[in-house]
PDB file of C-alpha atoms in Angstrom:
ATOM      1  CA  UNK V   1     -12.108 -34.602  67.421  1.00 94.00           C
ATOM      2  CA  UNK V   2     -12.509 -31.639  69.749  1.00 96.00           C
ATOM      3  CA  UNK V   3     -13.743 -32.566  73.210  1.00 97.00           C
ATOM      4  CA  UNK V   4     -14.278 -30.610  76.403  1.00 98.00           C
ATOM      5  CA  UNK V   5     -14.686 -32.860  79.450  1.00 98.00           C
ATOM      6  CA  UNK V   6     -15.950 -31.235  82.637  1.00 98.00           C
ATOM      7  CA  UNK V   7     -15.736 -32.341  86.258  1.00 97.00           C
ATOM      8  CA  UNK V   8     -18.684 -33.852  88.077  1.00 97.00           C
ATOM      9  CA  UNK V   9     -21.649 -32.394  89.918  1.00 98.00           C
ATOM     10  CA  UNK V  10     -21.090 -30.406  93.091  1.00 97.00           C
ATOM     11  CA  UNK V  11     -23.260 -29.601  96.112  1.00 98.00           C
ATOM     12  CA  UNK V  12     -22.111 -26.612  98.136  1.00 97.00           C
ATOM     13  CA  UNK V  13     -23.340 -24.611 101.099  1.00 97.00           C
ATOM     14  CA  UNK V  14     -24.291 -21.000 100.707  1.00 96.00           C
ATOM     15  CA  UNK V  15     -21.174 -18.861 101.150  1.00 96.00           C
ATOM     16  CA  UNK V  16     -18.770 -21.600 100.050  1.00 97.00           C
ATOM     17  CA  UNK V  17     -16.697 -21.781  96.860  1.00 98.00           C
ATOM     18  CA  UNK V  18     -16.773 -24.183  93.927  1.00 98.00           C
ATOM     19  CA  UNK V  19     -14.132 -24.946  91.318  1.00 98.00           C
ATOM     20  CA  UNK V  20     -15.126 -26.639  88.065  1.00 98.00           C
ATOM     21  CA  UNK V  21     -12.620 -28.023  85.576  1.00 98.00           C
ATOM     22  CA  UNK V  22     -12.781 -28.403  81.804  1.00 98.00           C
ATOM     23  CA  UNK V  23     -10.207 -30.635  80.095  1.00 98.00           C
ATOM     24  CA  UNK V  24      -9.727 -29.941  76.387  1.00 98.00           C
ATOM     25  CA  UNK V  25      -8.500 -32.313  73.700  1.00 97.00           C
ATOM     26  CA  UNK V  26      -8.391 -32.537  69.924  1.00 97.00           C
ATOM     27  CA  UNK V  27      -7.041 -29.033  69.214  1.00 97.00           C
ATOM     28  CA  UNK V  28      -4.220 -26.704  70.216  1.00 96.00           C
ATOM     29  CA  UNK V  29      -5.368 -25.541  73.652  1.00 97.00           C
ATOM     30  CA  UNK V  30      -3.382 -22.260  73.792  1.00 96.00           C
ATOM     31  CA  UNK V  31      -4.822 -21.060  70.473  1.00 95.00           C
ATOM     32  CA  UNK V  32      -8.508 -20.659  71.446  1.00 97.00           C
ATOM     33  CA  UNK V  33     -10.187 -18.870  74.315  1.00 97.00           C
ATOM     34  CA  UNK V  34     -12.424 -20.694  76.783  1.00 98.00           C
ATOM     35  CA  UNK V  35     -15.753 -19.273  77.903  1.00 98.00           C
ATOM     36  CA  UNK V  36     -17.946 -20.250  80.826  1.00 98.00           C
ATOM     37  CA  UNK V  37     -21.729 -20.132  80.388  1.00 97.00           C
ATOM     38  CA  UNK V  38     -24.367 -21.142  82.925  1.00 97.00           C
ATOM     39  CA  UNK V  39     -28.047 -22.039  82.861  1.00 95.00           C
ATOM     40  CA  UNK V  40     -30.080 -21.725  86.043  1.00 95.00           C
ATOM     41  CA  UNK V  41     -33.212 -23.878  86.390  1.00 93.00           C
ATOM     42  CA  UNK V  42     -35.981 -22.498  84.203  1.00 90.00           C
ATOM     43  CA  UNK V  43     -33.735 -19.795  82.765  1.00 92.00           C
ATOM     44  CA  UNK V  44     -31.763 -19.227  79.601  1.00 92.00           C
ATOM     45  CA  UNK V  45     -28.040 -19.193  78.922  1.00 93.00           C
ATOM     46  CA  UNK V  46     -25.864 -16.618  80.668  1.00 96.00           C
ATOM     47  CA  UNK V  47     -22.269 -15.839  79.718  1.00 97.00           C
ATOM     48  CA  UNK V  48     -19.984 -15.549  82.751  1.00 97.00           C
ATOM     49  CA  UNK V  49     -16.563 -14.866  81.340  1.00 97.00           C
ATOM     50  CA  UNK V  50     -13.655 -15.704  79.037  1.00 98.00           C
ATOM     51  CA  UNK V  51     -10.008 -16.614  79.423  1.00 98.00           C
ATOM     52  CA  UNK V  52      -7.137 -16.862  76.969  1.00 97.00           C
ATOM     53  CA  UNK V  53      -5.024 -19.952  77.672  1.00 97.00           C
ATOM     54  CA  UNK V  54      -2.273 -18.295  75.639  1.00 96.00           C
ATOM     55  CA  UNK V  55      -1.609 -15.371  77.983  1.00 95.00           C
ATOM     56  CA  UNK V  56      -4.119 -15.705  80.850  1.00 95.00           C
ATOM     57  CA  UNK V  57      -6.086 -12.583  79.894  1.00 97.00           C
ATOM     58  CA  UNK V  58      -9.619 -12.641  81.255  1.00 97.00           C
ATOM     59  CA  UNK V  59     -12.927 -10.852  80.720  1.00 97.00           C
ATOM     60  CA  UNK V  60     -15.628 -11.375  83.344  1.00 97.00           C
ATOM     61  CA  UNK V  61     -19.303 -10.471  83.222  1.00 96.00           C
ATOM     62  CA  UNK V  62     -20.145  -7.591  85.523  1.00 94.00           C
ATOM     63  CA  UNK V  63     -22.720  -9.678  87.398  1.00 92.00           C
ATOM     64  CA  UNK V  64     -20.093 -12.070  88.816  1.00 94.00           C
ATOM     65  CA  UNK V  65     -17.084  -9.749  88.828  1.00 92.00           C
ATOM     66  CA  UNK V  66     -15.305 -10.004  92.184  1.00 94.00           C
ATOM     67  CA  UNK V  67     -16.544 -13.541  92.891  1.00 97.00           C
ATOM     68  CA  UNK V  68     -15.226 -15.291  89.787  1.00 97.00           C
ATOM     69  CA  UNK V  69     -11.721 -16.441  88.867  1.00 98.00           C
ATOM     70  CA  UNK V  70     -10.835 -18.270  85.683  1.00 98.00           C
ATOM     71  CA  UNK V  71      -7.489 -19.982  85.207  1.00 98.00           C
ATOM     72  CA  UNK V  72      -5.869 -22.436  82.814  1.00 98.00           C
ATOM     73  CA  UNK V  73      -3.124 -25.056  82.995  1.00 97.00           C
ATOM     74  CA  UNK V  74      -1.570 -25.416  79.559  1.00 96.00           C
ATOM     75  CA  UNK V  75       0.467 -28.454  80.667  1.00 97.00           C
ATOM     76  CA  UNK V  76      -2.765 -30.432  81.057  1.00 97.00           C
ATOM     77  CA  UNK V  77      -4.965 -28.437  78.622  1.00 98.00           C
ATOM     78  CA  UNK V  78      -7.406 -27.751  81.425  1.00 98.00           C
ATOM     79  CA  UNK V  79      -9.437 -24.648  82.218  1.00 98.00           C
ATOM     80  CA  UNK V  80     -10.852 -23.889  85.656  1.00 98.00           C
ATOM     81  CA  UNK V  81     -13.719 -21.736  86.872  1.00 98.00           C
ATOM     82  CA  UNK V  82     -13.893 -20.832  90.566  1.00 98.00           C
ATOM     83  CA  UNK V  83     -16.945 -19.064  91.954  1.00 98.00           C
ATOM     84  CA  UNK V  84     -16.801 -17.808  95.561  1.00 98.00           C
ATOM     85  CA  UNK V  85     -19.390 -16.660  98.109  1.00 97.00           C
ATOM     86  CA  UNK V  86     -21.972 -18.923  96.528  1.00 97.00           C
ATOM     87  CA  UNK V  87     -25.619 -17.843  96.667  1.00 96.00           C
ATOM     88  CA  UNK V  88     -28.762 -19.873  96.088  1.00 96.00           C
ATOM     89  CA  UNK V  89     -29.231 -18.246  92.688  1.00 95.00           C
ATOM     90  CA  UNK V  90     -25.826 -19.604  91.604  1.00 97.00           C
ATOM     91  CA  UNK V  91     -27.491 -23.021  91.363  1.00 98.00           C
ATOM     92  CA  UNK V  92     -27.111 -23.855  87.683  1.00 97.00           C
ATOM     93  CA  UNK V  93     -25.533 -26.080  85.073  1.00 97.00           C
ATOM     94  CA  UNK V  94     -22.149 -24.598  84.203  1.00 98.00           C
ATOM     95  CA  UNK V  95     -20.696 -25.130  80.712  1.00 98.00           C
ATOM     96  CA  UNK V  96     -17.262 -24.436  79.309  1.00 98.00           C
ATOM     97  CA  UNK V  97     -17.216 -23.532  75.622  1.00 98.00           C
ATOM     98  CA  UNK V  98     -14.385 -23.019  73.165  1.00 98.00           C
ATOM     99  CA  UNK V  99     -14.052 -19.825  71.105  1.00 96.00           C
ATOM    100  CA  UNK V 100     -15.244 -20.266  67.537  1.00 93.00           C
ATOM    101  CA  UNK V 101     -15.481 -17.874  64.582  1.00 89.00           C
ATOM    102  CA  UNK V 102     -16.917 -14.398  65.136  1.00 84.00           C
ATOM    103  CA  UNK V 103     -17.493 -14.547  68.896  1.00 88.00           C
ATOM    104  CA  UNK V 104     -19.306 -17.880  68.621  1.00 95.00           C
ATOM    105  CA  UNK V 105     -18.788 -20.901  70.839  1.00 97.00           C
ATOM    106  CA  UNK V 106     -18.139 -23.868  68.577  1.00 95.00           C
ATOM    107  CA  UNK V 107     -17.623 -26.700  71.072  1.00 97.00           C
ATOM    108  CA  UNK V 108     -19.148 -27.112  74.515  1.00 97.00           C
ATOM    109  CA  UNK V 109     -18.504 -29.289  77.534  1.00 97.00           C
ATOM    110  CA  UNK V 110     -21.189 -31.642  78.814  1.00 96.00           C
ATOM    111  CA  UNK V 111     -22.077 -29.345  81.706  1.00 97.00           C
ATOM    112  CA  UNK V 112     -21.550 -29.478  85.482  1.00 98.00           C
ATOM    113  CA  UNK V 113     -24.478 -29.107  87.858  1.00 97.00           C
ATOM    114  CA  UNK V 114     -23.661 -26.932  90.854  1.00 98.00           C
ATOM    115  CA  UNK V 115     -26.290 -26.941  93.580  1.00 98.00           C
ATOM    116  CA  UNK V 116     -26.131 -24.383  96.366  1.00 97.00           C
ATOM    117  CA  UNK V 117     -27.996 -25.487  99.456  1.00 93.00           C
ATOM    118  CA  UNK V 118     -28.440 -24.372 103.025  1.00 82.00           C
TER     119      UNK V 118
ATOM    120  CA  UNK T   1     -34.676 -10.140  81.582  1.00 80.00           C
ATOM    121  CA  UNK T   2     -32.445 -11.002  78.623  1.00 89.00           C
ATOM    122  CA  UNK T   3     -30.691  -8.353  76.550  1.00 92.00           C
ATOM    123  CA  UNK T   4     -31.857 -10.001  73.298  1.00 97.00           C
ATOM    124  CA  UNK T   5     -35.558 -10.701  72.889  1.00 97.00           C
ATOM    125  CA  UNK T   6     -36.911 -13.974  71.523  1.00 97.00           C
ATOM    126  CA  UNK T   7     -40.439 -15.394  71.532  1.00 97.00           C
ATOM    127  CA  UNK T   8     -40.695 -17.986  74.321  1.00 97.00           C
ATOM    128  CA  UNK T   9     -42.199 -20.604  72.053  1.00 97.00           C
ATOM    129  CA  UNK T  10     -42.701 -21.629  68.430  1.00 97.00           C
ATOM    130  CA  UNK T  11     -44.275 -24.670  66.835  1.00 96.00           C
ATOM    131  CA  UNK T  12     -44.858 -26.398  63.531  1.00 96.00           C
ATOM    132  CA  UNK T  13     -45.828 -29.719  62.017  1.00 96.00           C
ATOM    133  CA  UNK T  14     -43.377 -32.088  60.293  1.00 97.00           C
ATOM    134  CA  UNK T  15     -42.320 -30.734  56.912  1.00 96.00           C
ATOM    135  CA  UNK T  16     -43.305 -27.153  57.712  1.00 97.00           C
ATOM    136  CA  UNK T  17     -41.131 -24.054  57.691  1.00 97.00           C
ATOM    137  CA  UNK T  18     -40.688 -22.164  60.951  1.00 98.00           C
ATOM    138  CA  UNK T  19     -38.849 -18.969  61.884  1.00 98.00           C
ATOM    139  CA  UNK T  20     -37.583 -17.686  65.232  1.00 98.00           C
ATOM    140  CA  UNK T  21     -36.902 -13.989  65.699  1.00 98.00           C
ATOM    141  CA  UNK T  22     -34.275 -12.249  67.821  1.00 98.00           C
ATOM    142  CA  UNK T  23     -34.434  -8.549  68.553  1.00 98.00           C
ATOM    143  CA  UNK T  24     -31.629  -6.442  69.972  1.00 97.00           C
ATOM    144  CA  UNK T  25     -30.189  -2.938  69.795  1.00 97.00           C
ATOM    145  CA  UNK T  26     -27.458  -0.885  68.153  1.00 97.00           C
ATOM    146  CA  UNK T  27     -24.923  -1.985  70.786  1.00 97.00           C
ATOM    147  CA  UNK T  28     -25.288  -5.678  69.938  1.00 97.00           C
ATOM    148  CA  UNK T  29     -27.075  -6.976  66.825  1.00 98.00           C
ATOM    149  CA  UNK T  30     -26.931  -3.581  65.151  1.00 97.00           C
ATOM    150  CA  UNK T  31     -23.119  -3.638  65.005  1.00 97.00           C
ATOM    151  CA  UNK T  32     -22.074  -7.257  65.594  1.00 97.00           C
ATOM    152  CA  UNK T  33     -22.693 -10.681  64.158  1.00 96.00           C
ATOM    153  CA  UNK T  34     -25.393 -13.019  65.449  1.00 98.00           C
ATOM    154  CA  UNK T  35     -24.881 -16.664  66.361  1.00 98.00           C
ATOM    155  CA  UNK T  36     -27.543 -19.290  67.007  1.00 98.00           C
ATOM    156  CA  UNK T  37     -27.426 -22.360  69.256  1.00 98.00           C
ATOM    157  CA  UNK T  38     -29.608 -25.432  69.565  1.00 97.00           C
ATOM    158  CA  UNK T  39     -29.971 -26.864  73.068  1.00 96.00           C
ATOM    159  CA  UNK T  40     -31.611 -30.125  73.989  1.00 93.00           C
ATOM    160  CA  UNK T  41     -32.151 -30.430  77.762  1.00 84.00           C
ATOM    161  CA  UNK T  42     -29.424 -32.462  79.423  1.00 85.00           C
ATOM    162  CA  UNK T  43     -26.997 -32.092  76.549  1.00 91.00           C
ATOM    163  CA  UNK T  44     -24.360 -29.588  75.493  1.00 93.00           C
ATOM    164  CA  UNK T  45     -25.577 -26.683  73.367  1.00 95.00           C
ATOM    165  CA  UNK T  46     -24.654 -26.899  69.678  1.00 96.00           C
ATOM    166  CA  UNK T  47     -23.564 -24.064  67.395  1.00 97.00           C
ATOM    167  CA  UNK T  48     -26.102 -23.874  64.585  1.00 97.00           C
ATOM    168  CA  UNK T  49     -25.345 -20.590  62.797  1.00 98.00           C
ATOM    169  CA  UNK T  50     -22.395 -18.190  63.104  1.00 97.00           C
ATOM    170  CA  UNK T  51     -21.741 -14.810  61.508  1.00 97.00           C
ATOM    171  CA  UNK T  52     -25.485 -14.323  60.914  1.00 97.00           C
ATOM    172  CA  UNK T  53     -25.908 -16.926  58.206  1.00 97.00           C
ATOM    173  CA  UNK T  54     -22.999 -19.393  58.110  1.00 97.00           C
ATOM    174  CA  UNK T  55     -23.506 -23.061  58.973  1.00 97.00           C
ATOM    175  CA  UNK T  56     -20.787 -25.087  60.704  1.00 95.00           C
ATOM    176  CA  UNK T  57     -19.908 -28.406  59.110  1.00 94.00           C
ATOM    177  CA  UNK T  58     -22.625 -30.963  59.758  1.00 94.00           C
ATOM    178  CA  UNK T  59     -25.546 -28.537  60.087  1.00 96.00           C
ATOM    179  CA  UNK T  60     -28.067 -29.273  57.300  1.00 95.00           C
ATOM    180  CA  UNK T  61     -28.856 -26.601  54.691  1.00 95.00           C
ATOM    181  CA  UNK T  62     -32.516 -26.585  55.722  1.00 97.00           C
ATOM    182  CA  UNK T  63     -31.291 -24.429  58.629  1.00 98.00           C
ATOM    183  CA  UNK T  64     -30.587 -20.793  57.742  1.00 98.00           C
ATOM    184  CA  UNK T  65     -30.018 -17.453  59.431  1.00 98.00           C
ATOM    185  CA  UNK T  66     -30.358 -13.817  58.477  1.00 98.00           C
ATOM    186  CA  UNK T  67     -29.866 -10.387  59.992  1.00 98.00           C
ATOM    187  CA  UNK T  68     -31.293  -6.975  59.244  1.00 97.00           C
ATOM    188  CA  UNK T  69     -30.646  -3.883  61.324  1.00 97.00           C
ATOM    189  CA  UNK T  70     -31.083  -4.745  64.991  1.00 97.00           C
ATOM    190  CA  UNK T  71     -32.949  -8.025  64.394  1.00 98.00           C
ATOM    191  CA  UNK T  72     -32.062 -11.518  63.280  1.00 98.00           C
ATOM    192  CA  UNK T  73     -33.974 -14.650  62.353  1.00 98.00           C
ATOM    193  CA  UNK T  74     -33.403 -18.371  62.330  1.00 98.00           C
ATOM    194  CA  UNK T  75     -35.351 -20.430  59.819  1.00 98.00           C
ATOM    195  CA  UNK T  76     -35.807 -24.169  59.716  1.00 98.00           C
ATOM    196  CA  UNK T  77     -37.493 -25.755  56.716  1.00 97.00           C
ATOM    197  CA  UNK T  78     -38.699 -29.337  56.359  1.00 97.00           C
ATOM    198  CA  UNK T  79     -39.300 -29.504  60.106  1.00 97.00           C
ATOM    199  CA  UNK T  80     -38.404 -32.842  61.709  1.00 96.00           C
ATOM    200  CA  UNK T  81     -39.122 -34.258  65.154  1.00 95.00           C
ATOM    201  CA  UNK T  82     -35.406 -34.077  65.950  1.00 94.00           C
ATOM    202  CA  UNK T  83     -35.601 -30.274  65.647  1.00 96.00           C
ATOM    203  CA  UNK T  84     -37.610 -30.108  68.857  1.00 96.00           C
ATOM    204  CA  UNK T  85     -35.273 -28.181  71.172  1.00 97.00           C
ATOM    205  CA  UNK T  86     -34.535 -24.786  72.696  1.00 97.00           C
ATOM    206  CA  UNK T  87     -32.950 -22.208  70.390  1.00 98.00           C
ATOM    207  CA  UNK T  88     -30.848 -19.246  71.528  1.00 98.00           C
ATOM    208  CA  UNK T  89     -29.522 -16.250  69.654  1.00 98.00           C
ATOM    209  CA  UNK T  90     -26.381 -14.483  70.853  1.00 98.00           C
ATOM    210  CA  UNK T  91     -24.305 -11.465  69.878  1.00 97.00           C
ATOM    211  CA  UNK T  92     -21.426  -9.433  71.244  1.00 96.00           C
ATOM    212  CA  UNK T  93     -22.578  -6.336  73.111  1.00 96.00           C
ATOM    213  CA  UNK T  94     -20.244  -3.344  72.886  1.00 96.00           C
ATOM    214  CA  UNK T  95     -21.755  -1.629  75.946  1.00 96.00           C
ATOM    215  CA  UNK T  96     -21.422  -4.684  78.185  1.00 94.00           C
ATOM    216  CA  UNK T  97     -18.116  -5.790  76.602  1.00 95.00           C
ATOM    217  CA  UNK T  98     -19.264  -9.382  76.371  1.00 95.00           C
ATOM    218  CA  UNK T  99     -21.635 -11.690  74.522  1.00 96.00           C
ATOM    219  CA  UNK T 100     -25.326 -11.631  75.392  1.00 97.00           C
ATOM    220  CA  UNK T 101     -27.975 -14.271  74.792  1.00 97.00           C
ATOM    221  CA  UNK T 102     -31.657 -14.202  74.035  1.00 97.00           C
ATOM    222  CA  UNK T 103     -34.031 -15.789  76.509  1.00 96.00           C
ATOM    223  CA  UNK T 104     -34.450 -18.841  74.290  1.00 96.00           C
ATOM    224  CA  UNK T 105     -37.301 -20.173  72.162  1.00 97.00           C
ATOM    225  CA  UNK T 106     -38.745 -23.607  72.771  1.00 97.00           C
ATOM    226  CA  UNK T 107     -39.576 -25.195  69.416  1.00 98.00           C
ATOM    227  CA  UNK T 108     -42.261 -27.867  69.488  1.00 97.00           C
ATOM    228  CA  UNK T 109     -42.855 -30.186  66.547  1.00 96.00           C
ATOM    229  CA  UNK T 110     -46.551 -31.056  66.675  1.00 91.00           C
TER     230      UNK T 110
END
């Protein structure tokens, strides 16, 4: 069965960087894009960006453009999301999600809480 | 402020039929398909409806979706306590070149 297993919770200082991993299993990793979606406390879901493990092409949301880098390692079927210059409003649960039919996300990771503190 | 507009809350009693609306514009719902997700706090979101009205394997047929113009709706019949969750609509936005979500609707089963 398809599974996306994310790395554990992180606590970072304002201005630092965080890198979250998402290890995929149960399907052909290069054949489906990986998205990153976050949910800040008390807020809804927010799409951050997409990466193709096949060729490394990316598409980032304008809001985080310049601070966000997504990468993949096809040898380990793992996707990574690195967010730099962290701000307090980056505190959120970060999810990876696999491309599904018609721009949907059909499988999601369990989420990684990133807390930005002073 | 979310690009897609959903009511913040909805409620119903067990066995009832409830609908959740999602309003957008010509750059998103008006030209692209709508997907719906169910999210229980502390768990991974789950794809409920894709391509406006299609159910992934395992989603019961008492859950349905529809789209008309720049709006979409999710309907759940035979409401059960396990349906109590947050529901989000989403669609690709051509102007933003990415998917956008609604603000979410918290469904309470009374």
